[in-house]
Amino acid sequence: MTTALSLREVRKDFGPAKIIQGVSLEIAQGERHAIIGPNGAGKSTLFNLISGLYRPTAGDIRLRGQSIAGIRPYRINRMGLSRSFQVSNIFSNMSVRENVRCGVLWSMGQGYSFWRNIGNLKLVQEKTAHILDSVGLIDKADSPAALLPYADQRTLEIAITIAGGADVILLDEPTAGMSHSETDRAIALIQKATAGKTLLIVEHDMGVVFGLSDRISVLVYGEIIATGAPEEIRGDPRVKEAYLGDEAELPEAVA
Amino acid sequence: MSDQTQNPGLIDLAPTSAQKFTTRLLPLILFAAVLLIIPLLGPSRTAYSLLNAIGINIVFALSYNMLLGQTGLLSFGHAVYFGLGAYAAMHGMNAIEAASFDGGTWALMPVFALPVLGFAGGALAGAVIGWPSCRNAGVPFAMISLGIAELIAAAGFMFVSIFGGEEGISADRMNGIEAFGLSLGPISEVYWFIVFWTLIGVVGMYAFTRTPLGKMGQAVRDNPERVQFVGYDPQRVRYLVFIASGGFAGLAGGMSAVNYEIITPESLSLLPSGFVLLMAYIGGIRYFAGPLLGAIVLTWMQSNLSDFSEAWLLYLGLMFIAIVMYAPGGLFGMVLGFARGIIQPDAAPRLTRWGALSAAAMVTFAGVILLTEVAVSRTSGHVFAPGGLPLPPSSPLSWALGLALLIGGGWAIRHLSQRFAS
Ligand SMILES: Nc1ncnc2c1ncn2[C@@H]1O[C@H](COP(=O)(O)OP(=O)(O)O)[C@@H](O)[C@H]1O
Ligand SMILES: [Mg+2]
C-alpha cells in the first residue's frame, strides 16, 4: 500500500488561536477518506494547509513522499493535488466552458503561452467538452457562470477541481446547501469522477459519509480524536460524545 | 493524438465558422474597410490629423484595457509605456537620420518600422517596472503605478540628454528607406502608416485575448485565488500581461513619434495616463471594442470641443461620472444594448422608454452646459449665445433658463424612471 498523502504533527496557529493542534494522518493511494467534525473544528483550515493556501506553523505534509508544506498552491496543484472550496470559488464573469477550460489548460501543457489561439487547441477543447459532459453541464456550457443555479455552481466547482486530472482530490463540503436529490446526483458524480483516485472529503451529511468512505477521521477542536473504518467510527463512544451528542443516532448500514 | 479516438461522439462546443465570421472577422473587415474608404472622401488636413490622432489613441486605449478590462489591473501610469516607447522610436528616428549621412546599421531601418522599436521600448519598460508592481492587484498595484508615473515623469524632466528637457526631442521622419513607397512627408501618407499600425495593434491585441495567457488573465481578473489552484501563478500571469500591454502602449507611442515628430516628458505624466483611463472606461472596459469607441469619441471631443469651450474637461468629467454611475458598460455597452433592444420582440415600448429617458437626460445636460457656459462667460467676457440667442451672465433670464432645463430634465428623469419601473 503506497501512501498518497501524509500529515505529521501538523499545527496551525492564527496569532494566539491554535486552530490545528498536531494532526497526523496517512491516506493511502486510492483511499476515500472523509473528515467529519463540528463547525469551526478546523476542517477547511486543514484543507488550506494541505493545498498550500496556508503554511503550517509546525509539522510536515507529504504528497507521495515529497514534502509540500509551505509550497505555493500552484506548484502543489501541478504535482497532482487539486481541491474544491466550501464556498463556490469560480470565475464568475466567464462562461461555464471557460471555467472548466481554465482547469484544463495547465495539465495540457499550455503554460503561459501567448502565441497559440485557444480556439485551435483541439485536445484542450475535447478534454473540456468531455468534462462538461461527464458532470452534466454540457447544455449550459455557454451560460455565464455567475448566472448558474446554486447546485450547478457547486457542480462547476467540482468540475474545475477535477479538470486538471489530479489524482489526489480534496472536496470541501461539496453538497453543502443542496437538496436531497441534488445531493444524490452530486455524490454519484463524485463517485464517478474520482474513481481510482485518492479522495479526501469534508462532508456533513452522515448518510453520504458512511456510504462513500473507506475510512473516516473525526476532527474536533483541531485534533483528530478518531480515525477508522465507518463501523469503528459509528461505535466509538468518544465520537458520539464529542461530536454527535449523546442522543444523536448514527445512520445504520448504508448501501 | 490518441485521446482523440478515445472520446467518440464528442460534442463539438466550438462556435461554427459562420458564428466566428460574424462575431470576429466581419467587424474587423468593416473597420478596415472604413479606414480604406476614408481617403476616397478627400479629407482635409485637419481631418487627417484628427484621424491619425484617433488611430494612435485606439491602440493606446486598447493596450490600457489589456490591464483594466482584461486582467483587472487599475493603472494610473500607463502613459509611461506610451512615452518610453515614443522616446525609443524618436531616438531611432534620429539614428536613422544620422545613418543616412554616415551609414551604419540604422540605415537599414525604415522610419515606417519604428513602432516596432516603440513596442520593444514599452515592453522592456513593462518588464522592469512590472516586476515590483505585479505582486498584487487592487490598491497596491494602483498606488505603485501612480508613484512610478510621477517618478518617471520627474526623471524625464531631469535627464535632458535622453528626454530633451521641457522641449523634449524632435526628429525628421523623411529619412532612410521608404517602405511601401511612402515618403511619409504629406499627412495623407502618414495616414497609411497609422492605418497599418492601428490594424496590427487591433488584430494583435484581439488575438492576445484568445491565447491561453489572455484567458488566464481574465481568470486572474475574476478570481486570482482560484487561479492558483488550477496550476497558474497569478503574479506571473499579471506580469506577462503587463509586459504585453506595455509593448502595445509603446507601439502607440512609436506611431505618435512618427506622426508628430516630437515627444516631450509631458507625455509620460499623469495627465495622459488619466486620459487613457477615461478613453477606455467611457468606451466600455467590458468589451474588446469599447476602448476603441472611447478613443474615437474622446479624441474627437478633445480636438473639437477644446476649441469651442474652455469647460470641455468639465463636461468630460461629468460624462465619466455619469458612465461610472449609470452605465458601467460604457458607450459600447449602450450601443450594444440599443442594438439588442431593436432586434428583440416588443421593441416599440422599450424604444419609447429609452427615447423619453434620453431626451430627459439631454435636457438636463443642456441645463448643465448652459449654466457652466454662462458662468464661464462672466470671467472670459465672451457672451454665450447658443443658436444666436445671447445669454449674458448679467441677465437673470440666462440663469433661470439654465436652472429650468436642469430641474425640468432632472424631474423628468425621476418621473420617467419611476413610471417605467412600476
Ligand atoms: N485565516 C484565519 N485567521 C484566523 N482564524 C481563522 C482563519 N481561518 C480559520 N480560522 C478559524 O479557525 C477555526 C476553524 O475554521 P474552519 O477551518 O473554517 O472550520 P470548519 O471548516 O471545520 O468549519 C474557526 O474558529 C475560524 O474562525
Ligand atoms: Mg469548513
XYZ file of C-alpha atoms and ligand atoms in Angstrom:
705
model
C 0.000 0.000 0.000
C 1.518 3.303 -1.048
C 0.767 6.460 0.841
C -0.708 9.265 -1.241
C -0.834 11.906 1.435
C 0.628 12.010 4.888
C 0.398 14.639 7.603
C 2.762 14.517 10.538
C 2.083 16.571 13.674
C 0.697 19.466 11.627
C -0.087 22.598 13.604
C -1.545 25.918 12.628
C -1.872 28.969 14.869
C -3.583 32.202 13.947
C -1.942 34.510 16.446
C -2.817 33.078 19.839
C -5.543 30.832 18.437
C -4.321 27.275 17.984
C -6.642 26.052 15.259
C -4.899 22.844 14.184
C -3.180 21.147 17.081
C -0.976 18.344 15.895
C -2.834 16.446 13.206
C -1.285 13.237 11.874
C -2.929 11.322 9.072
C -1.937 8.735 6.473
C -4.069 8.406 3.382
C -3.380 5.520 1.034
C -3.363 5.710 -2.712
C -6.922 5.255 -3.951
C -8.473 5.627 -0.492
C -11.709 7.546 0.065
C -11.277 9.349 3.305
C -13.889 11.552 4.949
C -13.224 14.189 7.562
C -16.118 14.995 9.835
C -16.409 17.264 12.805
C -18.442 20.167 14.156
C -18.390 23.630 12.624
C -15.236 25.506 13.399
C -13.273 22.321 14.125
C -10.655 23.284 11.535
C -11.620 21.071 8.585
C -11.344 23.845 5.992
C -8.168 25.091 7.620
C -6.703 21.614 7.239
C -7.556 21.701 3.517
C -5.984 25.140 3.256
C -2.806 23.761 4.782
C -2.648 20.707 2.536
C -3.399 22.664 -0.642
C -0.812 25.336 0.131
C -3.053 28.321 0.854
C -1.625 28.434 4.389
C 1.805 27.476 5.616
C 1.755 25.148 8.641
C 3.124 26.593 11.865
C 4.799 23.244 12.502
C 4.789 19.702 11.166
C 5.170 18.192 7.753
C 2.843 17.376 4.875
C 3.918 14.937 2.187
C 2.405 14.170 -1.184
C 3.604 10.769 -2.400
C 6.542 11.112 -0.063
C 7.557 14.576 -1.172
C 7.237 17.407 1.323
C 4.758 20.091 0.250
C 4.482 22.094 3.464
C 4.853 25.790 2.654
C 4.942 25.265 -1.101
C 2.836 27.632 -3.237
C -0.616 26.307 -4.197
C 0.013 26.332 -7.949
C 3.078 24.114 -7.510
C 1.174 21.663 -5.347
C -1.582 21.642 -7.955
C 0.938 20.846 -10.670
C 2.128 17.905 -8.538
C -1.332 16.377 -8.891
C -3.324 17.597 -5.902
C -6.478 19.556 -6.565
C -9.116 20.945 -4.223
C -12.573 22.452 -4.213
C -13.893 25.147 -1.903
C -16.677 25.163 0.632
C -17.961 28.448 -0.788
C -18.087 28.261 -4.583
C -14.947 29.807 -5.924
C -15.444 30.062 -9.670
C -14.597 32.537 -12.439
C -17.876 34.351 -12.364
C -17.561 36.574 -15.447
C -16.546 33.716 -17.670
C -18.749 31.087 -19.277
C -19.117 27.607 -17.809
C -16.954 26.238 -20.586
C -14.230 28.816 -19.996
C -14.268 27.955 -16.299
C -13.622 24.306 -16.971
C -11.070 25.157 -19.637
C -9.110 27.154 -17.046
C -8.859 23.949 -15.072
C -7.690 22.011 -18.106
C -5.060 24.359 -19.591
C -2.075 23.706 -17.393
C -2.415 19.944 -17.450
C -2.491 20.059 -21.250
C 0.908 21.729 -21.266
C -0.337 25.161 -22.387
C 1.507 27.086 -19.702
C 1.595 30.825 -20.233
C 1.654 30.616 -23.997
C 0.606 33.747 -25.881
C 1.350 32.517 -29.376
C -1.431 29.971 -29.701
C -5.089 30.547 -30.426
C -7.029 28.795 -27.711
C -9.798 28.030 -30.191
C -7.416 25.918 -32.237
C -6.263 23.733 -29.367
C -8.170 20.628 -30.310
C -7.137 18.498 -27.359
C -7.984 21.239 -24.873
C -11.435 21.677 -26.409
C -12.067 17.949 -26.352
C -10.988 17.492 -22.774
C -13.130 20.462 -21.737
C -16.149 19.080 -23.561
C -15.544 15.659 -22.087
C -15.526 17.021 -18.539
C -18.582 19.205 -19.130
C -20.352 16.173 -20.496
C -19.385 13.920 -17.606
C -20.619 16.404 -14.965
C -23.801 17.155 -16.889
C -23.144 20.829 -17.598
C -22.738 20.498 -21.341
C -26.098 22.124 -22.063
C -25.108 25.147 -20.043
C -21.591 25.399 -21.462
C -22.106 28.878 -22.838
C -24.008 30.461 -19.974
C -22.133 32.868 -17.717
C -21.013 31.050 -14.575
C -22.495 33.730 -12.338
C -25.987 33.009 -13.677
C -25.957 29.283 -12.870
C -28.378 27.999 -10.225
C -26.708 27.217 -6.903
C -26.480 23.448 -7.356
C -24.932 23.884 -10.797
C -22.349 26.263 -9.372
C -21.396 23.575 -6.873
C -21.114 21.105 -9.734
C -18.948 23.556 -11.669
C -16.766 23.897 -8.585
C -16.184 20.140 -8.710
C -15.690 20.187 -12.475
C -12.914 22.796 -12.214
C -11.308 20.740 -9.459
C -11.170 17.505 -11.428
C -10.475 19.136 -14.809
C -6.694 19.056 -14.467
C -6.669 15.299 -13.919
C -5.105 15.456 -10.446
C -5.048 12.091 -8.715
C -5.419 13.426 -5.193
C -8.715 15.272 -4.849
C -9.843 17.327 -1.841
C -13.522 18.275 -1.728
C -14.693 20.696 0.967
C -18.405 20.143 1.686
C -19.330 19.602 -1.963
C -23.013 19.047 -1.198
C -23.494 21.887 1.301
C -26.813 23.604 0.735
C -28.081 21.084 -1.777
C -31.463 19.377 -1.693
C -31.726 15.602 -1.248
C -31.974 14.806 -4.916
C -29.220 17.260 -5.770
C -27.008 15.666 -3.122
C -27.624 12.206 -4.557
C -26.695 13.401 -8.006
C -23.566 15.182 -6.731
C -22.418 12.101 -4.850
C -22.923 9.902 -7.895
C -20.852 12.397 -9.857
C -18.109 12.426 -7.229
C -18.027 8.607 -7.177
C -17.613 8.509 -10.919
C -15.173 11.396 -11.270
C -12.842 10.220 -8.519
C -12.873 6.518 -9.362
C -9.378 5.145 -8.872
C -8.194 8.406 -7.329
C -7.397 9.382 -3.787
C -10.260 11.351 -2.276
C -10.295 13.441 0.874
C -13.736 14.848 1.533
C -15.276 17.056 4.202
C -18.957 16.297 4.428
C -21.797 16.955 6.859
C -24.356 14.526 5.516
C -23.698 11.374 7.571
C -25.558 9.182 5.110
C -23.165 10.313 2.426
C -20.105 9.955 4.634
C -20.832 6.424 5.744
C -21.812 5.330 2.266
C -18.852 6.813 0.461
C -15.788 6.432 2.634
C -13.259 3.699 3.213
C -12.135 5.461 6.373
C -13.305 8.406 8.431
C -11.430 10.842 10.647
C -13.173 12.907 13.290
C -11.722 16.360 13.851
C -12.692 18.245 16.998
C -11.049 21.496 18.072
C -8.138 20.955 15.730
C -7.409 17.411 16.876
C -8.234 14.119 15.297
C -9.973 12.157 18.031
C -10.623 9.027 15.988
C -9.739 7.517 12.632
C -11.088 4.273 11.305
C -13.465 2.374 9.093
C -17.108 3.552 9.187
C -18.179 0.763 11.624
C -15.441 1.641 14.071
C -16.359 5.313 13.995
C -20.041 4.545 14.419
C -19.303 2.533 17.507
C -16.731 4.856 19.067
C -18.100 6.352 22.286
C -15.735 9.338 22.188
C -17.062 10.281 18.786
C -20.628 10.033 19.976
C -19.874 12.200 22.934
C -17.667 14.798 21.354
C -19.241 15.264 18.041
C -22.618 13.698 17.661
C -24.065 14.303 21.091
C -25.490 11.502 23.204
C -28.883 11.375 21.622
C -27.720 11.579 18.041
C -28.427 8.480 16.033
C -25.872 7.494 13.507
C -27.428 6.049 10.408
C -27.438 2.286 10.240
C -25.639 0.495 7.482
C -25.880 2.487 4.324
C -25.895 0.806 0.981
C -3.233 12.299 -30.541
C -4.511 9.087 -29.011
C -7.081 10.942 -26.845
C -8.890 11.961 -29.931
C -10.015 8.477 -30.713
C -10.890 7.653 -27.125
C -13.857 10.003 -26.966
C -16.147 9.067 -29.782
C -19.354 11.016 -30.231
C -17.919 14.052 -28.519
C -19.943 17.221 -28.692
C -18.132 19.991 -30.539
C -18.553 23.138 -28.493
C -16.547 25.428 -30.687
C -18.561 28.167 -32.406
C -19.482 27.416 -36.003
C -17.444 29.069 -38.701
C -20.445 31.273 -39.529
C -20.537 32.497 -35.918
C -16.815 33.075 -35.963
C -17.185 35.085 -39.129
C -19.953 37.380 -37.870
C -18.547 37.959 -34.400
C -14.837 38.165 -35.162
C -13.875 38.596 -38.786
C -16.766 40.720 -40.006
C -16.313 43.630 -37.557
C -12.620 43.708 -38.403
C -13.277 43.700 -42.140
C -15.782 46.534 -41.742
C -13.323 48.508 -39.609
C -10.554 48.027 -42.170
C -12.935 48.912 -44.995
C -13.874 52.195 -43.330
C -10.187 53.036 -42.893
C -9.552 52.286 -46.570
C -12.544 54.270 -47.807
C -11.888 57.429 -45.790
C -9.134 58.799 -48.103
C -11.533 58.492 -51.069
C -13.714 61.119 -49.438
C -10.852 63.590 -49.744
C -10.409 64.571 -46.105
C -8.884 67.909 -45.215
C -5.530 68.263 -43.450
C -7.370 68.851 -40.186
C -9.424 65.722 -40.734
C -6.275 63.720 -41.444
C -4.551 64.921 -38.314
C -7.639 64.061 -36.267
C -7.788 60.598 -37.864
C -4.112 59.992 -37.148
C -4.579 61.010 -33.531
C -7.567 58.649 -33.303
C -5.537 55.733 -34.664
C -2.800 56.314 -32.088
C -5.322 56.586 -29.282
C -7.169 53.449 -30.376
C -4.008 51.398 -29.915
C -3.174 53.190 -26.664
C -6.652 52.733 -25.159
C -6.835 49.063 -26.180
C -3.433 48.452 -24.600
C -4.727 50.050 -21.404
C -7.700 47.736 -21.416
C -5.446 44.694 -21.569
C -4.762 45.659 -17.960
C -8.033 47.109 -16.691
C -10.775 45.278 -18.526
C -8.992 42.031 -19.307
C -6.854 41.430 -16.239
C -8.429 43.663 -13.595
C -5.382 45.884 -13.072
C -6.143 49.569 -12.494
C -3.156 51.603 -13.652
C -2.752 55.335 -13.168
C 0.519 55.443 -15.032
C 0.003 53.837 -18.410
C 1.388 56.839 -20.296
C 4.837 55.829 -19.024
C 4.932 52.933 -21.514
C 3.468 55.029 -24.307
C 6.019 57.764 -23.624
C 9.041 55.497 -23.283
C 8.033 53.714 -26.482
C 7.769 57.080 -28.188
C 11.210 58.108 -26.918
C 12.703 54.852 -28.145
C 11.201 55.453 -31.588
C 12.301 59.077 -31.556
C 15.913 58.178 -30.811
C 15.628 55.568 -33.537
C 14.417 58.234 -35.953
C 17.397 60.428 -35.136
C 19.716 57.455 -35.550
C 18.185 56.783 -38.966
C 18.793 60.397 -39.933
C 22.398 60.240 -38.739
C 22.919 56.947 -40.594
C 21.576 58.466 -43.787
C 24.670 60.703 -43.751
C 27.401 58.455 -42.410
C 25.917 54.983 -42.949
C 25.691 52.259 -40.340
C 23.141 49.623 -39.456
C 20.413 52.182 -38.719
C 20.358 52.968 -42.421
C 18.653 49.595 -42.909
C 15.712 50.549 -40.707
C 12.803 52.319 -42.387
C 11.048 55.008 -40.352
C 7.861 53.129 -41.163
C 9.011 50.283 -38.891
C 9.765 52.479 -35.875
C 6.638 51.395 -33.945
C 8.419 48.036 -33.568
C 11.088 49.890 -31.626
C 8.320 51.596 -29.656
C 6.873 48.179 -28.844
C 10.264 46.948 -27.656
C 10.771 50.054 -25.522
C 7.325 49.801 -23.929
C 7.680 46.063 -23.311
C 11.124 46.495 -21.793
C 9.814 49.229 -19.508
C 6.925 46.917 -18.598
C 9.346 44.093 -17.827
C 11.400 46.295 -15.498
C 8.579 48.209 -13.806
C 6.119 45.307 -13.760
C 8.449 43.186 -11.685
C 7.796 45.002 -8.392
C 4.294 46.212 -9.228
C 2.552 42.986 -10.280
C 2.764 41.209 -6.942
C -0.699 42.400 -6.067
C -3.715 43.641 -7.923
C -6.039 46.140 -6.311
C -4.958 49.170 -4.346
C -1.207 48.386 -4.092
C -0.952 47.987 -7.850
C -2.835 51.237 -8.483
C -0.724 53.181 -5.985
C 2.562 51.826 -7.311
C 1.539 52.714 -10.865
C 0.832 56.266 -9.701
C 4.150 56.549 -7.900
C 6.073 55.207 -10.869
C 4.355 57.620 -13.254
C 5.378 60.547 -11.034
C 8.892 59.198 -10.760
C 9.411 58.592 -14.482
C 7.885 61.949 -15.460
C 10.168 63.724 -12.972
C 13.152 61.800 -14.326
C 12.038 62.825 -17.810
C 12.485 66.471 -16.962
C 15.818 65.860 -15.221
C 17.742 63.709 -17.683
C 17.971 66.185 -20.522
C 20.292 64.148 -22.721
C 17.737 61.356 -23.026
C 14.424 63.140 -22.715
C 15.358 66.584 -24.023
C 14.136 68.583 -21.039
C 10.991 70.643 -21.337
C 11.218 70.997 -25.096
C 11.540 67.241 -25.486
C 13.269 65.834 -28.536
C 12.247 66.068 -32.141
C 13.278 64.320 -35.326
C 12.564 64.260 -39.034
C 10.605 61.300 -40.363
C 11.630 61.834 -44.010
C 14.880 59.907 -43.856
C 16.146 56.445 -44.593
C 14.475 53.723 -46.584
C 10.921 54.203 -47.778
C 8.560 51.338 -47.043
C 5.585 50.678 -49.378
C 6.764 53.656 -51.460
C 5.652 56.095 -48.766
C 7.886 59.111 -48.174
C 5.834 59.887 -45.046
C 6.106 63.558 -45.996
C 2.480 64.601 -46.538
C -0.014 63.835 -43.823
C -2.074 61.725 -46.224
C 0.882 59.330 -46.449
C 1.308 59.293 -42.687
C -2.349 58.231 -42.632
C -1.438 54.920 -44.303
C 1.318 54.418 -41.786
C -1.211 54.968 -38.979
C -3.775 52.665 -40.611
C -1.196 49.906 -40.969
C -0.099 50.001 -37.340
C -3.600 50.548 -35.979
C -4.723 47.369 -37.698
C -1.657 45.499 -36.452
C -2.358 46.716 -32.929
C -6.073 45.910 -33.009
C -5.583 42.445 -34.507
C -2.634 41.699 -32.227
C -4.464 42.688 -29.064
C -7.620 40.859 -30.083
C -5.581 37.737 -30.814
C -3.961 38.096 -27.397
C -7.346 37.840 -25.676
C -7.767 34.442 -27.320
C -4.490 32.896 -26.193
C -4.064 30.724 -23.090
C -2.258 33.625 -21.387
C -5.013 36.088 -22.309
C -7.679 33.729 -20.978
C -5.807 33.182 -17.737
C -5.576 36.982 -17.447
C -9.362 37.078 -17.442
C -9.381 34.304 -14.870
C -6.989 36.313 -12.680
C -9.284 39.335 -13.029
C -12.267 37.261 -11.878
C -10.657 35.225 -9.129
C -6.897 35.307 -8.525
C -7.190 32.901 -5.604
C -8.754 30.123 -7.627
C -6.204 30.571 -10.410
C -3.554 29.269 -8.022
C -5.499 26.054 -7.636
C -5.595 25.291 -11.343
C -1.826 25.400 -11.617
C -1.190 29.047 -12.521
C 0.739 31.704 -10.651
C -1.460 34.825 -10.769
C 1.554 37.062 -10.228
C 3.257 35.583 -13.275
C 0.091 35.967 -15.342
C -0.211 39.644 -14.372
C 3.443 40.266 -15.083
C 3.344 38.754 -18.563
C 0.154 40.611 -19.479
C 1.722 43.787 -18.121
C 4.723 43.395 -20.431
C 2.490 42.796 -23.448
C 0.332 45.772 -22.543
C 3.425 47.958 -22.132
C 4.556 46.779 -25.554
C 1.329 47.792 -27.287
C 1.310 51.137 -25.450
C 4.858 51.606 -26.726
C 3.662 50.735 -30.224
C 1.142 53.586 -29.964
C 3.979 55.788 -28.701
C 6.065 54.863 -31.737
C 3.143 55.766 -34.011
C 2.874 59.083 -32.203
C 6.606 59.781 -32.564
C 6.442 59.368 -36.328
C 3.179 61.289 -36.609
C 4.172 64.348 -34.537
C 7.962 64.187 -34.894
C 8.270 65.442 -31.350
C 7.963 63.970 -27.871
C 8.185 65.754 -24.512
C 8.401 64.422 -20.938
C 4.841 65.726 -20.529
C 3.692 62.646 -22.422
C 4.973 60.407 -19.592
C 2.955 62.227 -16.964
C -0.253 61.630 -15.077
C -2.333 63.744 -17.457
C -2.190 61.420 -20.467
C -2.349 58.486 -18.043
C -5.688 59.811 -16.831
C -6.877 60.437 -20.363
C -6.272 56.861 -21.463
C -8.215 55.644 -18.442
C -11.123 57.886 -19.493
C -10.988 56.679 -23.102
C -11.094 53.040 -22.057
C -13.693 53.432 -19.335
C -16.055 55.730 -21.201
C -15.822 53.476 -24.246
C -16.564 50.394 -22.142
C -13.929 48.206 -20.493
C -16.094 45.088 -20.555
C -15.921 44.840 -24.315
C -12.894 44.452 -26.506
C -14.155 47.177 -28.859
C -15.197 49.527 -26.026
C -11.892 51.400 -25.697
C -11.724 51.632 -29.480
C -15.033 53.500 -29.494
C -13.929 55.555 -26.488
C -10.728 56.575 -28.281
C -12.706 57.754 -31.319
C -15.232 59.749 -29.289
C -12.815 61.304 -26.821
C -10.165 62.190 -29.373
C -12.860 63.845 -31.449
C -14.130 65.729 -28.404
C -10.623 66.725 -27.422
C -9.881 68.256 -30.789
C -13.272 69.869 -31.383
C -14.699 70.821 -28.021
C -11.454 72.196 -26.649
C -11.680 74.963 -29.278
C -15.341 75.500 -28.616
C -15.327 75.690 -24.842
C -12.832 76.143 -22.042
C -15.033 73.935 -19.909
C -14.792 70.814 -22.049
C -12.758 68.934 -19.464
C -15.549 69.623 -17.022
C -18.042 68.023 -19.409
C -15.678 65.121 -19.885
C -15.553 64.682 -16.124
C -19.341 64.757 -15.912
C -19.642 62.233 -18.697
C -17.168 59.959 -16.923
C -19.050 60.178 -13.626
C -22.383 59.564 -15.331
C -20.995 56.459 -17.022
C -19.419 55.107 -13.857
C -22.718 55.543 -12.018
C -25.366 54.672 -14.574
C -23.788 52.856 -17.495
C -20.807 50.766 -16.379
C -20.831 49.094 -19.795
C -19.736 52.409 -21.293
C -20.697 53.798 -24.675
C -20.160 50.446 -26.335
C -22.435 48.779 -23.801
C -25.109 51.353 -24.605
C -24.754 50.835 -28.344
C -24.916 47.079 -27.881
C -27.926 47.317 -25.579
C -29.660 49.572 -28.062
C -28.956 47.205 -30.949
C -30.249 44.234 -28.959
C -33.282 46.249 -27.902
C -34.244 46.812 -31.507
C -33.838 43.183 -32.503
C -35.708 41.632 -29.593
C -39.512 41.409 -29.610
C -41.630 44.188 -28.094
C -39.180 46.775 -29.315
C -41.657 49.632 -29.587
C -42.427 50.272 -25.898
C -38.787 49.765 -24.966
C -37.598 52.214 -27.552
C -40.188 54.766 -26.468
C -38.931 54.390 -22.917
C -35.299 54.833 -23.935
C -36.172 57.721 -26.208
C -38.028 59.516 -23.427
C -35.230 58.932 -20.912
C -32.502 60.030 -23.336
C -34.466 63.172 -24.176
C -34.788 63.970 -20.465
C -31.081 63.300 -19.923
C -30.222 65.577 -22.838
C -32.375 68.390 -21.448
C -30.623 68.034 -18.081
C -27.215 68.058 -19.723
C -28.207 71.130 -21.770
C -29.048 72.849 -18.494
C -25.619 71.936 -17.078
C -23.858 73.211 -20.201
C -25.869 76.413 -20.251
C -25.168 77.218 -16.610
C -21.488 76.363 -16.977
C -21.002 78.419 -20.123
C -22.842 81.418 -18.681
C -20.697 81.188 -15.555
C -17.510 80.908 -17.627
C -18.519 83.897 -19.726
C -18.515 86.086 -16.603
C -14.740 85.896 -16.484
C -13.952 85.351 -20.150
C -16.152 88.202 -21.383
C -17.403 86.234 -24.407
C -21.171 86.131 -24.138
C -22.525 82.615 -24.610
C -25.001 82.679 -27.479
C -26.345 79.252 -28.446
C -28.141 79.424 -31.794
C -27.688 83.189 -31.919
C -29.564 83.797 -28.676
C -27.278 85.824 -26.402
C -27.332 84.771 -22.764
C -25.322 87.388 -20.856
C -24.335 86.454 -17.292
C -25.807 89.751 -16.069
C -29.308 88.759 -17.106
C -31.271 86.700 -14.550
C -33.075 85.191 -17.503
C -29.911 83.298 -18.601
C -29.599 81.669 -15.195
C -33.315 80.978 -14.945
C -33.301 79.229 -18.308
C -30.358 77.037 -17.302
C -31.945 76.144 -13.980
C -35.279 75.434 -15.631
C -33.650 72.977 -18.047
C -31.644 71.349 -15.280
C -34.528 70.975 -12.854
C -37.081 70.114 -15.529
C -34.811 67.469 -17.041
C -33.908 66.036 -13.652
C -37.569 65.844 -12.666
C -38.439 64.165 -15.961
C -35.711 61.519 -15.452
C -37.001 60.757 -11.968
C -40.595 60.693 -13.037
C -39.951 58.557 -16.105
C -37.737 56.022 -14.369
C -40.289 55.620 -11.571
C -43.097 55.154 -14.036
C -41.175 52.621 -16.105
C -40.052 50.734 -13.029
C -43.644 50.100 -11.917
N -7.313 32.940 8.302
C -7.785 32.773 9.549
N -7.467 33.639 10.530
C -7.944 33.481 11.777
N -8.747 32.486 12.146
C -9.100 31.571 11.232
C -8.646 31.670 9.887
N -9.155 30.641 9.180
C -9.903 29.935 10.061
N -9.869 30.484 11.282
C -10.550 29.983 12.467
O -10.260 28.616 12.554
C -11.376 27.921 13.068
C -11.692 26.761 12.170
O -12.232 27.205 10.957
P -12.537 26.236 9.743
O -11.300 25.525 9.394
O -13.182 27.033 8.687
O -13.590 25.250 10.386
P -14.502 24.140 9.715
O -14.191 24.091 8.258
O -14.173 22.887 10.422
O -15.913 24.550 9.976
C -12.514 28.910 13.165
O -12.640 29.283 14.518
C -12.049 30.075 12.348
O -12.516 31.279 12.885
Mg -15.334 24.477 6.649
